[in-house]
């Protein structure tokens, strides 16, 4: 079968319909966050966190909460680094990182918000932003993450709808 023929099969049409529906949701979510001056990378990190593990809404929500807690841990770590730098100099950052990683890995025991990757995405979002640790920073990054998680949930619903429509047509 040639590549062109494989591209045009009904199954691949369903594949492309899923891709287009997810892309549309991503585009709408990006328009939403940029229109209210939120950072799109933080939205996509929230999207990724929502989708890390678990195939249901409950798992996605738990991952989003873990992500938001990761943002808070990032801000706390930044404050700790600032407080320790006069005494420890360059060692302040690695000492603070060791501490936050211990905390994150310890949270593996706190179900359902026990996804270390979601926490690390929150930490990454905070530190990637380069913003000062403040309530407004957490609100901005957290809002973008929640929009990303919601967009991921909508995209999953759209994928399921396309898959169900394909099953009905081809049954």
PDB file of C-alpha atoms in Angstrom:
ATOM      1  CA  UNK A   1       0.000   0.000   0.000  1.00  0.00           C
ATOM      2  CA  UNK A   2       1.445   3.363  -0.948  1.00  0.00           C
ATOM      3  CA  UNK A   3       1.789   6.166   1.579  1.00  0.00           C
ATOM      4  CA  UNK A   4      -0.846   8.185  -0.313  1.00  0.00           C
ATOM      5  CA  UNK A   5      -3.343   5.321  -0.192  1.00  0.00           C
ATOM      6  CA  UNK A   6      -2.727   4.793   3.545  1.00  0.00           C
ATOM      7  CA  UNK A   7      -3.302   8.510   4.123  1.00  0.00           C
ATOM      8  CA  UNK A   8      -6.725   8.381   2.422  1.00  0.00           C
ATOM      9  CA  UNK A   9      -8.219   5.337   4.154  1.00  0.00           C
ATOM     10  CA  UNK A  10     -11.324   5.814   6.349  1.00  0.00           C
ATOM     11  CA  UNK A  11      -9.316   4.925   9.442  1.00  0.00           C
ATOM     12  CA  UNK A  12      -6.775   7.624   8.648  1.00  0.00           C
ATOM     13  CA  UNK A  13      -9.622  10.071   8.056  1.00  0.00           C
ATOM     14  CA  UNK A  14     -10.719   9.402  11.638  1.00  0.00           C
ATOM     15  CA  UNK A  15      -7.113   9.832  12.770  1.00  0.00           C
ATOM     16  CA  UNK A  16      -6.937  13.223  11.034  1.00  0.00           C
ATOM     17  CA  UNK A  17     -10.333  14.249  12.429  1.00  0.00           C
ATOM     18  CA  UNK A  18      -9.061  13.547  15.945  1.00  0.00           C
ATOM     19  CA  UNK A  19      -5.887  15.516  15.233  1.00  0.00           C
ATOM     20  CA  UNK A  20      -7.848  18.455  13.869  1.00  0.00           C
ATOM     21  CA  UNK A  21     -10.266  18.477  16.805  1.00  0.00           C
ATOM     22  CA  UNK A  22      -7.407  18.518  19.325  1.00  0.00           C
ATOM     23  CA  UNK A  23      -5.585  21.191  17.318  1.00  0.00           C
ATOM     24  CA  UNK A  24      -8.735  23.332  17.279  1.00  0.00           C
ATOM     25  CA  UNK A  25      -9.094  23.031  21.051  1.00  0.00           C
ATOM     26  CA  UNK A  26      -5.407  23.943  21.478  1.00  0.00           C
ATOM     27  CA  UNK A  27      -5.838  26.959  19.220  1.00  0.00           C
ATOM     28  CA  UNK A  28      -8.918  28.174  21.077  1.00  0.00           C
ATOM     29  CA  UNK A  29      -7.202  27.685  24.442  1.00  0.00           C
ATOM     30  CA  UNK A  30      -4.146  29.581  23.218  1.00  0.00           C
ATOM     31  CA  UNK A  31      -6.350  32.417  21.985  1.00  0.00           C
ATOM     32  CA  UNK A  32      -8.037  32.469  25.380  1.00  0.00           C
ATOM     33  CA  UNK A  33      -4.857  32.669  27.425  1.00  0.00           C
ATOM     34  CA  UNK A  34      -3.148  35.191  25.172  1.00  0.00           C
ATOM     35  CA  UNK A  35      -6.238  37.401  25.088  1.00  0.00           C
ATOM     36  CA  UNK A  36      -6.065  37.745  28.879  1.00  0.00           C
ATOM     37  CA  UNK A  37      -2.265  38.076  28.868  1.00  0.00           C
ATOM     38  CA  UNK A  38      -1.468  34.654  30.338  1.00  0.00           C
ATOM     39  CA  UNK A  39       1.607  32.754  29.129  1.00  0.00           C
ATOM     40  CA  UNK A  40       0.802  29.993  26.610  1.00  0.00           C
ATOM     41  CA  UNK A  41       3.724  27.810  27.769  1.00  0.00           C
ATOM     42  CA  UNK A  42       2.150  27.661  31.249  1.00  0.00           C
ATOM     43  CA  UNK A  43      -1.140  26.627  29.637  1.00  0.00           C
ATOM     44  CA  UNK A  44       0.540  23.809  27.719  1.00  0.00           C
ATOM     45  CA  UNK A  45       2.361  22.618  30.846  1.00  0.00           C
ATOM     46  CA  UNK A  46      -1.053  22.485  32.556  1.00  0.00           C
ATOM     47  CA  UNK A  47      -2.396  20.531  29.577  1.00  0.00           C
ATOM     48  CA  UNK A  48       0.495  18.064  29.837  1.00  0.00           C
ATOM     49  CA  UNK A  49       0.072  17.707  33.598  1.00  0.00           C
ATOM     50  CA  UNK A  50      -3.655  16.951  33.250  1.00  0.00           C
ATOM     51  CA  UNK A  51      -2.888  14.212  30.742  1.00  0.00           C
ATOM     52  CA  UNK A  52      -0.003  12.503  32.576  1.00  0.00           C
ATOM     53  CA  UNK A  53      -1.674   9.493  34.114  1.00  0.00           C
ATOM     54  CA  UNK A  54      -5.151   8.203  34.581  1.00  0.00           C
ATOM     55  CA  UNK A  55      -7.721   7.953  31.882  1.00  0.00           C
ATOM     56  CA  UNK A  56     -10.507   9.800  33.595  1.00  0.00           C
ATOM     57  CA  UNK A  57     -11.501  13.242  34.769  1.00  0.00           C
ATOM     58  CA  UNK A  58     -10.709  12.430  38.397  1.00  0.00           C
ATOM     59  CA  UNK A  59      -7.108  11.501  37.517  1.00  0.00           C
ATOM     60  CA  UNK A  60      -6.717  14.627  35.402  1.00  0.00           C
ATOM     61  CA  UNK A  61      -8.035  16.831  38.193  1.00  0.00           C
ATOM     62  CA  UNK A  62      -5.655  15.183  40.692  1.00  0.00           C
ATOM     63  CA  UNK A  63      -2.771  15.822  38.286  1.00  0.00           C
ATOM     64  CA  UNK A  64      -3.845  19.454  37.924  1.00  0.00           C
ATOM     65  CA  UNK A  65      -3.899  19.887  41.696  1.00  0.00           C
ATOM     66  CA  UNK A  66      -0.433  18.309  41.866  1.00  0.00           C
ATOM     67  CA  UNK A  67       0.718  20.736  39.170  1.00  0.00           C
ATOM     68  CA  UNK A  68      -0.682  23.724  41.071  1.00  0.00           C
ATOM     69  CA  UNK A  69       1.011  22.538  44.254  1.00  0.00           C
ATOM     70  CA  UNK A  70       4.214  22.233  42.211  1.00  0.00           C
ATOM     71  CA  UNK A  71       3.852  25.901  41.265  1.00  0.00           C
ATOM     72  CA  UNK A  72       3.558  26.803  44.952  1.00  0.00           C
ATOM     73  CA  UNK A  73       6.553  24.625  45.788  1.00  0.00           C
ATOM     74  CA  UNK A  74       8.489  26.432  43.054  1.00  0.00           C
ATOM     75  CA  UNK A  75       7.689  29.806  44.570  1.00  0.00           C
ATOM     76  CA  UNK A  76       8.629  28.527  48.019  1.00  0.00           C
ATOM     77  CA  UNK A  77      11.871  27.116  46.680  1.00  0.00           C
ATOM     78  CA  UNK A  78      12.721  30.437  45.044  1.00  0.00           C
ATOM     79  CA  UNK A  79      12.118  32.221  48.363  1.00  0.00           C
ATOM     80  CA  UNK A  80      14.271  29.644  50.149  1.00  0.00           C
ATOM     81  CA  UNK A  81      17.075  30.095  47.636  1.00  0.00           C
ATOM     82  CA  UNK A  82      16.931  33.856  48.193  1.00  0.00           C
ATOM     83  CA  UNK A  83      17.036  33.439  51.963  1.00  0.00           C
ATOM     84  CA  UNK A  84      19.913  30.935  51.909  1.00  0.00           C
ATOM     85  CA  UNK A  85      22.089  32.653  49.284  1.00  0.00           C
ATOM     86  CA  UNK A  86      23.773  35.129  51.680  1.00  0.00           C
ATOM     87  CA  UNK A  87      24.969  32.244  53.847  1.00  0.00           C
ATOM     88  CA  UNK A  88      25.512  29.503  51.256  1.00  0.00           C
ATOM     89  CA  UNK A  89      26.279  31.385  48.052  1.00  0.00           C
ATOM     90  CA  UNK A  90      26.132  29.081  45.027  1.00  0.00           C
ATOM     91  CA  UNK A  91      25.246  26.120  47.237  1.00  0.00           C
ATOM     92  CA  UNK A  92      21.854  27.646  48.059  1.00  0.00           C
ATOM     93  CA  UNK A  93      20.252  26.458  44.822  1.00  0.00           C
ATOM     94  CA  UNK A  94      21.355  22.814  44.972  1.00  0.00           C
ATOM     95  CA  UNK A  95      20.474  22.597  48.681  1.00  0.00           C
ATOM     96  CA  UNK A  96      16.993  24.005  47.976  1.00  0.00           C
ATOM     97  CA  UNK A  97      16.555  21.658  45.008  1.00  0.00           C
ATOM     98  CA  UNK A  98      17.473  18.656  47.138  1.00  0.00           C
ATOM     99  CA  UNK A  99      14.850  19.763  49.654  1.00  0.00           C
ATOM    100  CA  UNK A 100      12.064  20.293  47.127  1.00  0.00           C
ATOM    101  CA  UNK A 101      12.780  16.994  45.378  1.00  0.00           C
ATOM    102  CA  UNK A 102      12.552  15.197  48.734  1.00  0.00           C
ATOM    103  CA  UNK A 103       9.198  16.890  49.350  1.00  0.00           C
ATOM    104  CA  UNK A 104       7.870  16.052  45.881  1.00  0.00           C
ATOM    105  CA  UNK A 105       8.950  12.448  46.037  1.00  0.00           C
ATOM    106  CA  UNK A 106       7.488  12.121  49.542  1.00  0.00           C
ATOM    107  CA  UNK A 107       4.142  13.284  48.143  1.00  0.00           C
ATOM    108  CA  UNK A 108       3.947  10.043  46.134  1.00  0.00           C
ATOM    109  CA  UNK A 109       2.218   8.654  49.219  1.00  0.00           C
ATOM    110  CA  UNK A 110      -0.535  11.303  49.237  1.00  0.00           C
ATOM    111  CA  UNK A 111      -3.236   9.854  46.992  1.00  0.00           C
ATOM    112  CA  UNK A 112      -4.737  11.039  44.754  1.00  0.00           C
ATOM    113  CA  UNK A 113      -2.361  14.006  44.363  1.00  0.00           C
ATOM    114  CA  UNK A 114       0.684  11.788  44.088  1.00  0.00           C
ATOM    115  CA  UNK A 115       2.046  12.297  40.583  1.00  0.00           C
ATOM    116  CA  UNK A 116       5.659  13.509  40.843  1.00  0.00           C
ATOM    117  CA  UNK A 117       5.748  14.412  37.147  1.00  0.00           C
ATOM    118  CA  UNK A 118       2.812  16.784  37.592  1.00  0.00           C
ATOM    119  CA  UNK A 119       4.599  18.413  40.544  1.00  0.00           C
ATOM    120  CA  UNK A 120       7.759  18.749  38.474  1.00  0.00           C
ATOM    121  CA  UNK A 121       5.785  20.331  35.625  1.00  0.00           C
ATOM    122  CA  UNK A 122       4.497  22.883  38.145  1.00  0.00           C
ATOM    123  CA  UNK A 123       8.047  23.548  39.348  1.00  0.00           C
ATOM    124  CA  UNK A 124       9.191  23.846  35.735  1.00  0.00           C
ATOM    125  CA  UNK A 125       6.381  26.257  34.925  1.00  0.00           C
ATOM    126  CA  UNK A 126       7.307  28.469  37.862  1.00  0.00           C
ATOM    127  CA  UNK A 127      11.051  28.537  37.209  1.00  0.00           C
ATOM    128  CA  UNK A 128      10.661  28.761  33.426  1.00  0.00           C
ATOM    129  CA  UNK A 129       8.524  31.875  33.864  1.00  0.00           C
ATOM    130  CA  UNK A 130      11.442  33.752  35.416  1.00  0.00           C
ATOM    131  CA  UNK A 131       8.927  35.685  37.522  1.00  0.00           C
ATOM    132  CA  UNK A 132       9.285  36.639  41.156  1.00  0.00           C
ATOM    133  CA  UNK A 133       7.626  34.381  43.719  1.00  0.00           C
ATOM    134  CA  UNK A 134       4.397  36.214  44.497  1.00  0.00           C
ATOM    135  CA  UNK A 135       0.700  35.620  44.785  1.00  0.00           C
ATOM    136  CA  UNK A 136       0.130  37.323  41.430  1.00  0.00           C
ATOM    137  CA  UNK A 137       2.688  35.059  39.742  1.00  0.00           C
ATOM    138  CA  UNK A 138       1.018  31.978  41.193  1.00  0.00           C
ATOM    139  CA  UNK A 139      -2.411  33.270  40.155  1.00  0.00           C
ATOM    140  CA  UNK A 140      -1.229  33.940  36.610  1.00  0.00           C
ATOM    141  CA  UNK A 141       0.581  30.641  36.135  1.00  0.00           C
ATOM    142  CA  UNK A 142      -2.123  28.704  37.975  1.00  0.00           C
ATOM    143  CA  UNK A 143      -4.883  30.222  35.846  1.00  0.00           C
ATOM    144  CA  UNK A 144      -3.025  29.313  32.674  1.00  0.00           C
ATOM    145  CA  UNK A 145      -2.474  25.767  33.977  1.00  0.00           C
ATOM    146  CA  UNK A 146      -6.144  25.325  34.843  1.00  0.00           C
ATOM    147  CA  UNK A 147      -7.136  26.545  31.377  1.00  0.00           C
ATOM    148  CA  UNK A 148      -4.660  24.039  29.930  1.00  0.00           C
ATOM    149  CA  UNK A 149      -6.100  21.226  32.006  1.00  0.00           C
ATOM    150  CA  UNK A 150      -9.640  22.164  31.008  1.00  0.00           C
ATOM    151  CA  UNK A 151      -8.611  22.323  27.357  1.00  0.00           C
ATOM    152  CA  UNK A 152      -7.071  18.870  27.665  1.00  0.00           C
ATOM    153  CA  UNK A 153     -10.338  17.547  29.106  1.00  0.00           C
ATOM    154  CA  UNK A 154     -12.296  19.125  26.234  1.00  0.00           C
ATOM    155  CA  UNK A 155      -9.818  17.690  23.721  1.00  0.00           C
ATOM    156  CA  UNK A 156     -10.243  14.226  25.252  1.00  0.00           C
ATOM    157  CA  UNK A 157     -14.022  14.589  24.985  1.00  0.00           C
ATOM    158  CA  UNK A 158     -13.648  15.674  21.338  1.00  0.00           C
ATOM    159  CA  UNK A 159     -11.404  12.690  20.604  1.00  0.00           C
ATOM    160  CA  UNK A 160     -13.933  10.326  22.137  1.00  0.00           C
ATOM    161  CA  UNK A 161     -16.750  11.918  20.139  1.00  0.00           C
ATOM    162  CA  UNK A 162     -14.825  11.532  16.883  1.00  0.00           C
ATOM    163  CA  UNK A 163     -13.969   7.931  17.735  1.00  0.00           C
ATOM    164  CA  UNK A 164     -17.621   7.130  18.548  1.00  0.00           C
ATOM    165  CA  UNK A 165     -18.772   8.767  15.311  1.00  0.00           C
ATOM    166  CA  UNK A 166     -16.261   6.668  13.381  1.00  0.00           C
ATOM    167  CA  UNK A 167     -17.430   3.477  15.059  1.00  0.00           C
ATOM    168  CA  UNK A 168     -21.056   4.207  14.172  1.00  0.00           C
ATOM    169  CA  UNK A 169     -20.256   4.924  10.542  1.00  0.00           C
ATOM    170  CA  UNK A 170     -18.014   1.914  10.083  1.00  0.00           C
ATOM    171  CA  UNK A 171     -19.900  -0.632  12.195  1.00  0.00           C
TER     172      UNK A 171
END
